[in-house]
PDB file of C-alpha atoms in Angstrom:
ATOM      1  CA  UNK A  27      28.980  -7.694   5.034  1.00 44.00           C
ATOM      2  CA  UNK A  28      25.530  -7.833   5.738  1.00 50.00           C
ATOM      3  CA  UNK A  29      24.299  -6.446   8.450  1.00 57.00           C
ATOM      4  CA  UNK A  30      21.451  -6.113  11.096  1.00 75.00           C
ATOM      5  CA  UNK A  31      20.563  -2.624  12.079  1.00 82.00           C
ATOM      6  CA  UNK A  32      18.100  -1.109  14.733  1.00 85.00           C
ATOM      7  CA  UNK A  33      16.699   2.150  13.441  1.00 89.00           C
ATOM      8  CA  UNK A  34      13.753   5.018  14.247  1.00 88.00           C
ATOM      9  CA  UNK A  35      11.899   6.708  11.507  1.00 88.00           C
ATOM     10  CA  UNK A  36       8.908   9.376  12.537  1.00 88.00           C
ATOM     11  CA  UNK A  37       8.697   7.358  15.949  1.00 84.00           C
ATOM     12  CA  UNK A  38       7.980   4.128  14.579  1.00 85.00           C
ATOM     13  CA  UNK A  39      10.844   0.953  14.749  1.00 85.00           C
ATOM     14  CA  UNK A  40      12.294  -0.341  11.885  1.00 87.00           C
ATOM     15  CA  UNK A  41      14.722  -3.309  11.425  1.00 85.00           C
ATOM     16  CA  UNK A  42      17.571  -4.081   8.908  1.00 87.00           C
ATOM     17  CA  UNK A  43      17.636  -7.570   9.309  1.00 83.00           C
ATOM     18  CA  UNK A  44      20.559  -9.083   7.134  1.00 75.00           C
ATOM     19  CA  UNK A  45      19.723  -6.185   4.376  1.00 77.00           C
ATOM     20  CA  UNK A  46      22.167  -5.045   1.896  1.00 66.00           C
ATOM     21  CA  UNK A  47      24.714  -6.621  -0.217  1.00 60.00           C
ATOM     22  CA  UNK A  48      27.800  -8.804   1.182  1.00 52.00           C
ATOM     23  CA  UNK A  49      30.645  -6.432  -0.045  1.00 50.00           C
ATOM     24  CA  UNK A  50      32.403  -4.977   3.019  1.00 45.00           C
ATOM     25  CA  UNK A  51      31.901  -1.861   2.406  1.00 53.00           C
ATOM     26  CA  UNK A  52      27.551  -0.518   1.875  1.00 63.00           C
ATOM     27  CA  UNK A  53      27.591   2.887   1.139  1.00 66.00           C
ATOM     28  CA  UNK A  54      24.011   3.573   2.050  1.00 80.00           C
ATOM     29  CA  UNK A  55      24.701   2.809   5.447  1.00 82.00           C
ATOM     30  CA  UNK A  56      25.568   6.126   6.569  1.00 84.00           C
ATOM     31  CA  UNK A  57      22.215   7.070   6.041  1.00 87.00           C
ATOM     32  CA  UNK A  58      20.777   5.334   9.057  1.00 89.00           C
ATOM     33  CA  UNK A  59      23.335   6.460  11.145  1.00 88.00           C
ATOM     34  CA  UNK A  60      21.593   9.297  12.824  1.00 90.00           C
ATOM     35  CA  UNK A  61      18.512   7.320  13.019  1.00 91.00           C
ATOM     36  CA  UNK A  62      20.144   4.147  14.760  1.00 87.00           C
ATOM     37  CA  UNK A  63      18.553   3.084  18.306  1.00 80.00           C
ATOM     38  CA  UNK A  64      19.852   0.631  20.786  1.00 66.00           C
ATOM     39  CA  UNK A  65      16.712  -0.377  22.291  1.00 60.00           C
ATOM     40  CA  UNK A  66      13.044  -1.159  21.168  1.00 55.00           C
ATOM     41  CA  UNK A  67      10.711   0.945  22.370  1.00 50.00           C
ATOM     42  CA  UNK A  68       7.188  -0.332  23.728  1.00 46.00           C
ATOM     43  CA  UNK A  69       4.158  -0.488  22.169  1.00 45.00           C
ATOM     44  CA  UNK A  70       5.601   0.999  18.636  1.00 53.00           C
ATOM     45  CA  UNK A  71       4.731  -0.545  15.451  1.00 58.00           C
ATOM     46  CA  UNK A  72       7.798  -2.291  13.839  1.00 69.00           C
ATOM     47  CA  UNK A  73       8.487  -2.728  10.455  1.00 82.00           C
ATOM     48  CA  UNK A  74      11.190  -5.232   8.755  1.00 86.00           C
ATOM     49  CA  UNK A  75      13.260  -5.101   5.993  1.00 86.00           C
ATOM     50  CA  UNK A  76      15.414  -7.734   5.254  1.00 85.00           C
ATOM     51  CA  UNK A  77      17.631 -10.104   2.738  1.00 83.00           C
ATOM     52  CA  UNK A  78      15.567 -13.090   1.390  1.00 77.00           C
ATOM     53  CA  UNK A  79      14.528 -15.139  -2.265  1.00 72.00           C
ATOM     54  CA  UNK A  80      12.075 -15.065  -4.985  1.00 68.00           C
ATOM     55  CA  UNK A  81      10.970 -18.569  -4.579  1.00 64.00           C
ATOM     56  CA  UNK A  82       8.493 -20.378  -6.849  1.00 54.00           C
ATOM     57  CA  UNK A  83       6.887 -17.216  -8.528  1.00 60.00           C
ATOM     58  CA  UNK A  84       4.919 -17.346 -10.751  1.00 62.00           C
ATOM     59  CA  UNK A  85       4.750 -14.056 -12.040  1.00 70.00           C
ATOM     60  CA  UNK A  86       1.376 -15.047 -14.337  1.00 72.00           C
ATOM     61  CA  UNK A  87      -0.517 -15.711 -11.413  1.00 79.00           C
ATOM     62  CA  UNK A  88       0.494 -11.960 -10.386  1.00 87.00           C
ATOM     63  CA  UNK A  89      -2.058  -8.770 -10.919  1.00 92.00           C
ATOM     64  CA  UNK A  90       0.206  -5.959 -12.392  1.00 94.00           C
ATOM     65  CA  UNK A  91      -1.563  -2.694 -10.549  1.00 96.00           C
ATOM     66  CA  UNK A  92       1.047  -0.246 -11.127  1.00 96.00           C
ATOM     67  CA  UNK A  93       3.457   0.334 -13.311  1.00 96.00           C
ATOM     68  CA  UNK A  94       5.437   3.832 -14.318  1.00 95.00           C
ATOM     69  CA  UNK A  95       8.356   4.740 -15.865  1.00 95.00           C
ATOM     70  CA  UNK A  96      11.484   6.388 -14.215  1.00 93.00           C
ATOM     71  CA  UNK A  97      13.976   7.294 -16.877  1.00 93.00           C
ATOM     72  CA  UNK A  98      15.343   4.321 -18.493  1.00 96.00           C
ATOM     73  CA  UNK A  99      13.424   1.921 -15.780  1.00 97.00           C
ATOM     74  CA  UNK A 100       9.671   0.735 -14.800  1.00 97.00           C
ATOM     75  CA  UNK A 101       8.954   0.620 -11.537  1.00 97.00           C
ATOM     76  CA  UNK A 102       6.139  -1.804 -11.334  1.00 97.00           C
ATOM     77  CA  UNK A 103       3.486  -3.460  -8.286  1.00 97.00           C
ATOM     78  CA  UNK A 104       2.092  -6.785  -8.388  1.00 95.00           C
ATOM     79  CA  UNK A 105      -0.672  -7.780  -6.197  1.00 93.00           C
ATOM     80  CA  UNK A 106      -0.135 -11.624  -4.913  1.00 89.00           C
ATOM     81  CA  UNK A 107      -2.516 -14.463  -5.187  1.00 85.00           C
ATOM     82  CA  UNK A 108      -2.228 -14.906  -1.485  1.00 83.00           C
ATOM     83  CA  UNK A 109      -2.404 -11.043  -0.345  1.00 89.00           C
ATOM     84  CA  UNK A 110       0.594  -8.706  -0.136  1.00 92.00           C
ATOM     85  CA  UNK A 111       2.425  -7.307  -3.369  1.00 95.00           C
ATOM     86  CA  UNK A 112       5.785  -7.569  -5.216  1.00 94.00           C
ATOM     87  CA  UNK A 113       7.593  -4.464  -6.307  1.00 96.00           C
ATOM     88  CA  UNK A 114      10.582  -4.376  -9.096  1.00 96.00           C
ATOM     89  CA  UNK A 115      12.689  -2.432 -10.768  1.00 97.00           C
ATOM     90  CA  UNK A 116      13.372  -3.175 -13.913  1.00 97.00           C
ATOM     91  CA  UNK A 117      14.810  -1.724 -17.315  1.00 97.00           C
ATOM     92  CA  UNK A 118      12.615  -0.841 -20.258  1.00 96.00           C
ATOM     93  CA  UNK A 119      14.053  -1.957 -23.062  1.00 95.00           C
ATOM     94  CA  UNK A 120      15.128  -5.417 -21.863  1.00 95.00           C
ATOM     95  CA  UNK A 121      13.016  -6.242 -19.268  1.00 93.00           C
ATOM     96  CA  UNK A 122      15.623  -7.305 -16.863  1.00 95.00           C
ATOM     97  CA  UNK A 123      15.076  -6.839 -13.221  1.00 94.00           C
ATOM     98  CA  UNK A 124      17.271  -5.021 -11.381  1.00 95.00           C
ATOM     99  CA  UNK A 125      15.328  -5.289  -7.760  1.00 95.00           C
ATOM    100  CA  UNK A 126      12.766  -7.141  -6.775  1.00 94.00           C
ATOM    101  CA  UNK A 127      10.952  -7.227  -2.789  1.00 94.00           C
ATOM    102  CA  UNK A 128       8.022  -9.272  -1.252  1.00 93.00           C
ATOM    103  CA  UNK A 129       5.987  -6.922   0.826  1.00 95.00           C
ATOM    104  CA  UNK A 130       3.708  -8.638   3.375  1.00 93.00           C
ATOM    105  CA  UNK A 131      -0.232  -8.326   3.510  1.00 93.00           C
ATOM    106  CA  UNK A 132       0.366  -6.264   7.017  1.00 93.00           C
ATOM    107  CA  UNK A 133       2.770  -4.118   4.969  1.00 93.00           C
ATOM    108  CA  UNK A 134       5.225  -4.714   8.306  1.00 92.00           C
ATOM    109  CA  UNK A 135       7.877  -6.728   6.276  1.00 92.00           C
ATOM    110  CA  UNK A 136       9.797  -6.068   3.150  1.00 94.00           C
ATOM    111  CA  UNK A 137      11.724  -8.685   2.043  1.00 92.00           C
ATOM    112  CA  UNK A 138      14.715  -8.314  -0.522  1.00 92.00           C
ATOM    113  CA  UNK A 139      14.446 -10.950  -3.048  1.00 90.00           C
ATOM    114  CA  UNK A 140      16.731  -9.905  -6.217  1.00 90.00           C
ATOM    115  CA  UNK A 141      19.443  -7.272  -6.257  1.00 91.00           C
ATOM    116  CA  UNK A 142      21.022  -7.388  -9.975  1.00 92.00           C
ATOM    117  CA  UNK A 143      21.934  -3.725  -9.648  1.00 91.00           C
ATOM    118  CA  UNK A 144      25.696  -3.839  -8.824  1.00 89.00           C
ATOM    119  CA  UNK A 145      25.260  -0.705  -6.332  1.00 87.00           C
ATOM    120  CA  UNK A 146      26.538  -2.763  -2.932  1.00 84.00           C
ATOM    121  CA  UNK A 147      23.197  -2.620  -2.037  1.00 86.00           C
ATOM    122  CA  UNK A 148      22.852   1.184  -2.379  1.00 89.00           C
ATOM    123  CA  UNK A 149      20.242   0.876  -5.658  1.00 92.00           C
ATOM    124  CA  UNK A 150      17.915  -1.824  -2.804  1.00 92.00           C
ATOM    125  CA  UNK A 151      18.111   0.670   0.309  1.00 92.00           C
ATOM    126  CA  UNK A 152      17.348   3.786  -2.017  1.00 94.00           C
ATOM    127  CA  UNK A 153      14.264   2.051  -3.411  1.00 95.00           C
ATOM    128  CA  UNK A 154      12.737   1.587  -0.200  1.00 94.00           C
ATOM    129  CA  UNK A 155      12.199   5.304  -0.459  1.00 94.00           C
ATOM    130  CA  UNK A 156       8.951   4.464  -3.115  1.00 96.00           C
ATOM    131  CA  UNK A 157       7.875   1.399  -0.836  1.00 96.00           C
ATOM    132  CA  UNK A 158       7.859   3.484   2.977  1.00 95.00           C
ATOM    133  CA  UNK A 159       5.320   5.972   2.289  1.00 96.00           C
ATOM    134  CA  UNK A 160       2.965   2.485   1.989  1.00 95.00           C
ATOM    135  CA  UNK A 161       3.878   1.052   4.839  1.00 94.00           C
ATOM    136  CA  UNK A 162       3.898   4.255   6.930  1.00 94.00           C
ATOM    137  CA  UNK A 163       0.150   4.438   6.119  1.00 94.00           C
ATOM    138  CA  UNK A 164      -0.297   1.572   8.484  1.00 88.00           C
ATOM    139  CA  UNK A 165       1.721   3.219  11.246  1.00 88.00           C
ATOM    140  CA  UNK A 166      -0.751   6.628  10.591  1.00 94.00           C
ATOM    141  CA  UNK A 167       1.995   8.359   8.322  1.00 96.00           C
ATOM    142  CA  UNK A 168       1.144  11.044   5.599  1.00 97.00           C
ATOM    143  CA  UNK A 169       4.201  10.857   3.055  1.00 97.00           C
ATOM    144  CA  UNK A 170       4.582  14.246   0.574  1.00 96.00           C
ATOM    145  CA  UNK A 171       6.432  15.260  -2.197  1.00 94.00           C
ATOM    146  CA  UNK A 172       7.613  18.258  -1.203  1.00 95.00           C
ATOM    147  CA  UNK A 173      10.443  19.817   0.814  1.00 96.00           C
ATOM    148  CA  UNK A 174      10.270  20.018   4.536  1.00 97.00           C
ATOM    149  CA  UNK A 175      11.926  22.825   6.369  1.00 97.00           C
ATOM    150  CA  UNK A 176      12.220  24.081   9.866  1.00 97.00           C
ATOM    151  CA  UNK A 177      11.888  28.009  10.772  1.00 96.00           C
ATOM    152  CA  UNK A 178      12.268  29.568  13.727  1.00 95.00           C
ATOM    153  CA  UNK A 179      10.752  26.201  15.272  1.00 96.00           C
ATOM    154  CA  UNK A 180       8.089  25.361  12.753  1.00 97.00           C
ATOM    155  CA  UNK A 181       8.054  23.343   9.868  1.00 97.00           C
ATOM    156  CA  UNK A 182       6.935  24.130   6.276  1.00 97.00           C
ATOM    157  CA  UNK A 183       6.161  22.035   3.412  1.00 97.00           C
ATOM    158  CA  UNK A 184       7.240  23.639  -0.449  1.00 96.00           C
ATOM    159  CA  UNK A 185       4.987  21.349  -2.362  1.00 92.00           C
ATOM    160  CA  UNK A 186       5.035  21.124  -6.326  1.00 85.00           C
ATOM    161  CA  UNK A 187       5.484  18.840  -8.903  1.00 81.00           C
ATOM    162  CA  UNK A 188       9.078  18.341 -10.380  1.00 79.00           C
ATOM    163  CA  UNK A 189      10.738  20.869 -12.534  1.00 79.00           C
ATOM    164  CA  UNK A 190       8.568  23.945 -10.790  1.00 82.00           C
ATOM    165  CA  UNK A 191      11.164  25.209  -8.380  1.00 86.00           C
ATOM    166  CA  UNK A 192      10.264  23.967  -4.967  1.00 89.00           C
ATOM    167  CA  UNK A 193      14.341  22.854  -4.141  1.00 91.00           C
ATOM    168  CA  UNK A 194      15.289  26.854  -5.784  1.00 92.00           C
ATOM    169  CA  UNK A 195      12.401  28.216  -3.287  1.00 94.00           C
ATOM    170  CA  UNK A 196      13.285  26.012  -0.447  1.00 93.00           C
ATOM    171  CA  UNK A 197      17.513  26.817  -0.795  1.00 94.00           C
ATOM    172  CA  UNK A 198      16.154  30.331  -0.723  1.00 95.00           C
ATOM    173  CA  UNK A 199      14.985  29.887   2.708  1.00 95.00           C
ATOM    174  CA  UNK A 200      18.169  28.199   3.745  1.00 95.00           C
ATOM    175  CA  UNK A 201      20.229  31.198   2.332  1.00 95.00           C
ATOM    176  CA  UNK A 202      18.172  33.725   3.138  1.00 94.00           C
ATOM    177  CA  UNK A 203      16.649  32.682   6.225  1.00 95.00           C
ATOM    178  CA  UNK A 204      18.888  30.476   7.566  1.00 95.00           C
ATOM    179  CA  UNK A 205      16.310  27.505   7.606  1.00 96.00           C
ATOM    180  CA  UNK A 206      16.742  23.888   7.895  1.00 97.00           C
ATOM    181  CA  UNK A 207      16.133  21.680   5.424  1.00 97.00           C
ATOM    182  CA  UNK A 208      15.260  18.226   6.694  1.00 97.00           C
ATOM    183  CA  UNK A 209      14.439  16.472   3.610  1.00 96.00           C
ATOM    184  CA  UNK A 210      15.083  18.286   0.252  1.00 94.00           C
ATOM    185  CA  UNK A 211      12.369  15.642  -1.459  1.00 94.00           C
ATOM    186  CA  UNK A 212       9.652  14.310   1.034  1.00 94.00           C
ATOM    187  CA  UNK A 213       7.833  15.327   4.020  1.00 96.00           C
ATOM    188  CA  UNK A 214       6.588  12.614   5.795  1.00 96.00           C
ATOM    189  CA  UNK A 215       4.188  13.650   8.745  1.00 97.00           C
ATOM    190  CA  UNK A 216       2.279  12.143  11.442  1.00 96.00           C
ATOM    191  CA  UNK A 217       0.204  13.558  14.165  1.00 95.00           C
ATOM    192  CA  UNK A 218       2.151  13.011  17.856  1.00 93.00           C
ATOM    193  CA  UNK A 219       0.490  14.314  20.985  1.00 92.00           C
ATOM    194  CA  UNK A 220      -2.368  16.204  18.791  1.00 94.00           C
ATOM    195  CA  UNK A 221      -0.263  18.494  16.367  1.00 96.00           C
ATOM    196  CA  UNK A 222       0.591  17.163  12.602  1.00 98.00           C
ATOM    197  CA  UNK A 223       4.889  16.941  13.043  1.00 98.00           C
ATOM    198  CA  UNK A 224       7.227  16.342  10.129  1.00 97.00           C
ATOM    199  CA  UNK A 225      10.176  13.965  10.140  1.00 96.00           C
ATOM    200  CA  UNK A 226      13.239  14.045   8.836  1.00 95.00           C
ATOM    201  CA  UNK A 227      13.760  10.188   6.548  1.00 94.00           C
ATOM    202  CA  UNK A 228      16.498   8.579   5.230  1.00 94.00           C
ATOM    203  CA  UNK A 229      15.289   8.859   1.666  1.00 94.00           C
ATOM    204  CA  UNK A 230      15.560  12.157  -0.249  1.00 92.00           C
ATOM    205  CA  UNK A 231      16.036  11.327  -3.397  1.00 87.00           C
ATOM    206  CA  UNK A 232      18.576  13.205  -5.965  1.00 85.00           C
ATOM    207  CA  UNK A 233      18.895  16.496  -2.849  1.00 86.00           C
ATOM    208  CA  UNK A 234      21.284  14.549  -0.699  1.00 86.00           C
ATOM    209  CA  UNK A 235      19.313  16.739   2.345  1.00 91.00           C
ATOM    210  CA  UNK A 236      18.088  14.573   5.189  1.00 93.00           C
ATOM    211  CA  UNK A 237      18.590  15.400   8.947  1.00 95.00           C
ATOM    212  CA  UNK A 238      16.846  13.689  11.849  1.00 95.00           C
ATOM    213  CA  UNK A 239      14.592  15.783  13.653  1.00 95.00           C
ATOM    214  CA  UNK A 240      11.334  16.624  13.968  1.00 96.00           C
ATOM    215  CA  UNK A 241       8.687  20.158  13.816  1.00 97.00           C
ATOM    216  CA  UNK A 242       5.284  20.566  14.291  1.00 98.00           C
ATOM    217  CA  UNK A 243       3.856  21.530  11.065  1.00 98.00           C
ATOM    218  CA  UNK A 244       3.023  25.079  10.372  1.00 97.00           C
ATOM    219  CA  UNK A 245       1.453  25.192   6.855  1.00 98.00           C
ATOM    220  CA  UNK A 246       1.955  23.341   3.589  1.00 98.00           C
ATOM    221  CA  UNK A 247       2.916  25.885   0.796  1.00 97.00           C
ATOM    222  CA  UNK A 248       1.518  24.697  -2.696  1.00 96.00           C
ATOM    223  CA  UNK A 249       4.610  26.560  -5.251  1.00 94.00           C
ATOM    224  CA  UNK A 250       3.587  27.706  -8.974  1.00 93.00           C
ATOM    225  CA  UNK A 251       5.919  29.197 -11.347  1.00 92.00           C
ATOM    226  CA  UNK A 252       4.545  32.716 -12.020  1.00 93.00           C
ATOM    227  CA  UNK A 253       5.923  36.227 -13.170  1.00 94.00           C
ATOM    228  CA  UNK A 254       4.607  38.066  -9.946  1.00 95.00           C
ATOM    229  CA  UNK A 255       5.358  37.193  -6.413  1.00 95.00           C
ATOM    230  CA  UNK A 256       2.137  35.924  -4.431  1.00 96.00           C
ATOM    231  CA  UNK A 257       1.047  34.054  -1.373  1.00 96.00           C
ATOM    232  CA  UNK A 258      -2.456  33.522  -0.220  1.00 96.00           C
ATOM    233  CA  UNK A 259      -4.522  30.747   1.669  1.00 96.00           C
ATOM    234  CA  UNK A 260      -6.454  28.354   0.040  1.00 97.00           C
ATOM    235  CA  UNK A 261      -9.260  26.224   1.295  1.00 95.00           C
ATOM    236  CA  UNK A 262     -11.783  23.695   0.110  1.00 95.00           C
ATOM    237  CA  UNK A 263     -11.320  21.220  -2.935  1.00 95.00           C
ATOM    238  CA  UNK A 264      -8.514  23.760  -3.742  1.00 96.00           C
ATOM    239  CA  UNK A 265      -6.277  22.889  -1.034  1.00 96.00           C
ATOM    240  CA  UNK A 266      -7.397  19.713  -1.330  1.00 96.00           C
ATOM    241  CA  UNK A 267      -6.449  19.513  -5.159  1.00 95.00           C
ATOM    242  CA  UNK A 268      -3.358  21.326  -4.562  1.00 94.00           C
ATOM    243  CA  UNK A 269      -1.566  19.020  -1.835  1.00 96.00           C
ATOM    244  CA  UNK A 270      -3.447  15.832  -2.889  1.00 95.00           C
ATOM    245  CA  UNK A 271      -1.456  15.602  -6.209  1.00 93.00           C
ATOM    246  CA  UNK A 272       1.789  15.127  -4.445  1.00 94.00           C
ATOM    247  CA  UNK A 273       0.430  12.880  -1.459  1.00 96.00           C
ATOM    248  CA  UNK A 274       2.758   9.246  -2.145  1.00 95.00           C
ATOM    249  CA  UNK A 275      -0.126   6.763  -1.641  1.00 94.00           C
ATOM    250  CA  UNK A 276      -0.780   3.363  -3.168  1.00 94.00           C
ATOM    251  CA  UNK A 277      -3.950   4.083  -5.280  1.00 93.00           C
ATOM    252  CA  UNK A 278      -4.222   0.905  -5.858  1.00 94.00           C
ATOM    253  CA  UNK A 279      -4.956  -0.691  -2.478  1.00 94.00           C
ATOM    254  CA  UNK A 280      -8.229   0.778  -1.749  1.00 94.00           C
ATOM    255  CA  UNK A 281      -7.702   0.164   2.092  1.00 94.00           C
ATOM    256  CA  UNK A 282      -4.358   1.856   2.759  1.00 95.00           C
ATOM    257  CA  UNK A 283      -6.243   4.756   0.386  1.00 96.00           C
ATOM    258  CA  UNK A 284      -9.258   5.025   2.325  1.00 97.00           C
ATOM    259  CA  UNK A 285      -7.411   4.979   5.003  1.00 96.00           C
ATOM    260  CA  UNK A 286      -5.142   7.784   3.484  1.00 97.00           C
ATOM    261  CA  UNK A 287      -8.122  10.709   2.684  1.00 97.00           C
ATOM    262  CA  UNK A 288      -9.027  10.263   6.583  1.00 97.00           C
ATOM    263  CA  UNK A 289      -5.409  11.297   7.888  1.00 98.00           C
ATOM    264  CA  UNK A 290      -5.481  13.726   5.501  1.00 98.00           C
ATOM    265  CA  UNK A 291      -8.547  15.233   6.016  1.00 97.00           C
ATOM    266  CA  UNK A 292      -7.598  15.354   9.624  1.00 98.00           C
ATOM    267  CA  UNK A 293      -4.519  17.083   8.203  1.00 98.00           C
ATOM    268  CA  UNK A 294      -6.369  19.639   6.353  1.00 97.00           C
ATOM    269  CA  UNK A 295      -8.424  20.343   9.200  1.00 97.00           C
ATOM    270  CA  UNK A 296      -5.384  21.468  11.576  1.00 97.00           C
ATOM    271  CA  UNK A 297      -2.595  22.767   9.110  1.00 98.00           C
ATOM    272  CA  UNK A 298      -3.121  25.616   6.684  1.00 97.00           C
ATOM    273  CA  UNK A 299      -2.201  25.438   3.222  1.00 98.00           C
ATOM    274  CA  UNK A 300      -0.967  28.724   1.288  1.00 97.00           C
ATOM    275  CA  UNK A 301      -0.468  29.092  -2.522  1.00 97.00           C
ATOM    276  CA  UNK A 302       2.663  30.743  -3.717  1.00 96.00           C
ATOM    277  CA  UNK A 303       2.751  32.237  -6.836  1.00 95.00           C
ATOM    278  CA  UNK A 304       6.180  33.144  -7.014  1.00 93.00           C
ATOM    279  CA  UNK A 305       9.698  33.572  -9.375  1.00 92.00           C
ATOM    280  CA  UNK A 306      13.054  32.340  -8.099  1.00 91.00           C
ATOM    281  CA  UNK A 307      14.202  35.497  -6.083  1.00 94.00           C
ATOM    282  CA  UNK A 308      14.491  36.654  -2.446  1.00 94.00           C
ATOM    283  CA  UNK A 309      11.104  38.446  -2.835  1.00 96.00           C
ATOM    284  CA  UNK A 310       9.151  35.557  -2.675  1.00 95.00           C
ATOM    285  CA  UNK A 311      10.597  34.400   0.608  1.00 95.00           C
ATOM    286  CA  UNK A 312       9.475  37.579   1.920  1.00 96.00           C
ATOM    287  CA  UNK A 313       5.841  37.398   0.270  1.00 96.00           C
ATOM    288  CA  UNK A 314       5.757  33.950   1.634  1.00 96.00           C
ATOM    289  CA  UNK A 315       7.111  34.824   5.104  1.00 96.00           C
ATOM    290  CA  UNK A 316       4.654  37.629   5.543  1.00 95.00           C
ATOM    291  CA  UNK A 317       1.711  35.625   4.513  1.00 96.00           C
ATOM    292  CA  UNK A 318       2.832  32.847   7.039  1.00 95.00           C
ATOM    293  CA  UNK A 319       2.706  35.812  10.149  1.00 92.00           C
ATOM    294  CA  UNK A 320      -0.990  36.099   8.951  1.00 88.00           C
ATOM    295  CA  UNK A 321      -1.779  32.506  10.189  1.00 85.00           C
TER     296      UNK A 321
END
């Protein structure tokens, strides 16, 4: 059934609010489990998501401002006539939409209006995962593509685009190392009490490796396939280049992406970032781990 659900993510409230399909049993459910609170906490920003309809649209009245493709899909954005966006999902060839949400101007609610997808409502919770990192902007959140682990009480970020070996590198660590793995495909980070700290989400796309806690962060590490194992600090419009590429941020809302370079140019000013030039073996833990006592 549906359901309304009281949850925490990176010290911020967020509400299910009849979200979710109405078979009895919604798989993604388990997710929130370890993130469910009984009680809202003062003076927290609160975001909504919640079951609702796609009522008189007009869809040519809409400004497409994103669109990409993920496999056999398009995910696309729409800015709205009257401020906020719409988001869907929807397959290539035919054009049908699978999902489709209404995302306020405040970016505090996110309303599900279509769910063709036949998942029980897994498919709608999952894509949330590509609408957050938006809406955590607001609430002073800095989402990555990247791993975030926990060592010996501080957190790392493996940062690289898909395919390069930042899940090999990170299991490594786990193996190896015996490191945590909070989320095995996005770091999202916010600054709490003066020190950048990483939290664990919901959303970690294909890994399946989420837990709930939270690390101050250490460094970012900024992975590249190479024959030689190598880590050194970087600096400058090199850092900059190398962790900007995987920062989730809507580039097409040119407040939320202002408002994105500050954090992270706050963020580059208090966490170092180290460039790992590295193969797929134990050494490269080592060489990364060594470099890391140097900070």
């Amino acid at each position: 059934m549906a359901v309304t659900l009281m949850v925490s993510f990176a010290q911020s409230i967020c509400r299910f609010e009849r979200f979710g399909s109405n078979t009895f049993c919604d798989s993604w459910q388990w997710k929130l489990d370890s993130y469910s609170c009984l009680n809202k906490w003062q003076n927290f920003y609160e975001l909504v998501f919640k079951n609702g309809s796609l009522d008189c649209v007009v869809l040519d009245s809409f400004k497409k401002v994103y669109e990409v493709q993920d496999g056999f899909f398009l995910r696309q954005v729409f800015k709205r006539p009257g401020g906020g966006s719409l988001w869907r999902y929807v397959r290539k060839k035919s054009g049908e939409v699978l999902l489709s949400y209404m995302v306020d101007s405040a970016w505090s609610q996110v309303t599900l209006c279509e769910d063709h997808s036949n998942t029980a409502g897994h498919m709608a919770f999952e894509y949330l995962g590509h609408i957050f990192p938006a809406c955590g902007l607001k609430l002073d959140m800095l989402t990555f593509h990247g791993v975030l682990l926990e060592y010996k009480g501080h957190g790392l970020i493996i940062s690289a685009p898909s395919g390069t070996g930042k899940t090999t590198h990170a299991r490594l660590w786990r193996d190896e190392k015996h490191a945590l793995i909070l989320n095995g495909d996005r770091a999202v980070c916010r600054k709490i009490e003066g020190k950048w700290t990483g939290f664990g989400l919901p959303w970690s796309g294909t890994s399946g490796e989420q837990i709930n806690r939270s690390v101050p962060i250490k460094a970012v590490v900024v992975l590249e396939r190479k024959e030689v194992n190598r880590a050194f600090p970087i600096s400058g419009e090199e850092a900059l280049a190398g962790v900007l590429s995987n920062l989730q941020c809507p580039a097409w809302d040119a407040q939320l992406t202002g408002k994105a370079m500050d954090l992270l140019d706050d963020f580059l000013r208090h966490v170092p970032v180290i460039r790992l030039q590295c193969r797929p073996d134990k050494e490269a833990v080592e060489v990364l781990e060594k470099a890391l006592l140097n900070l």
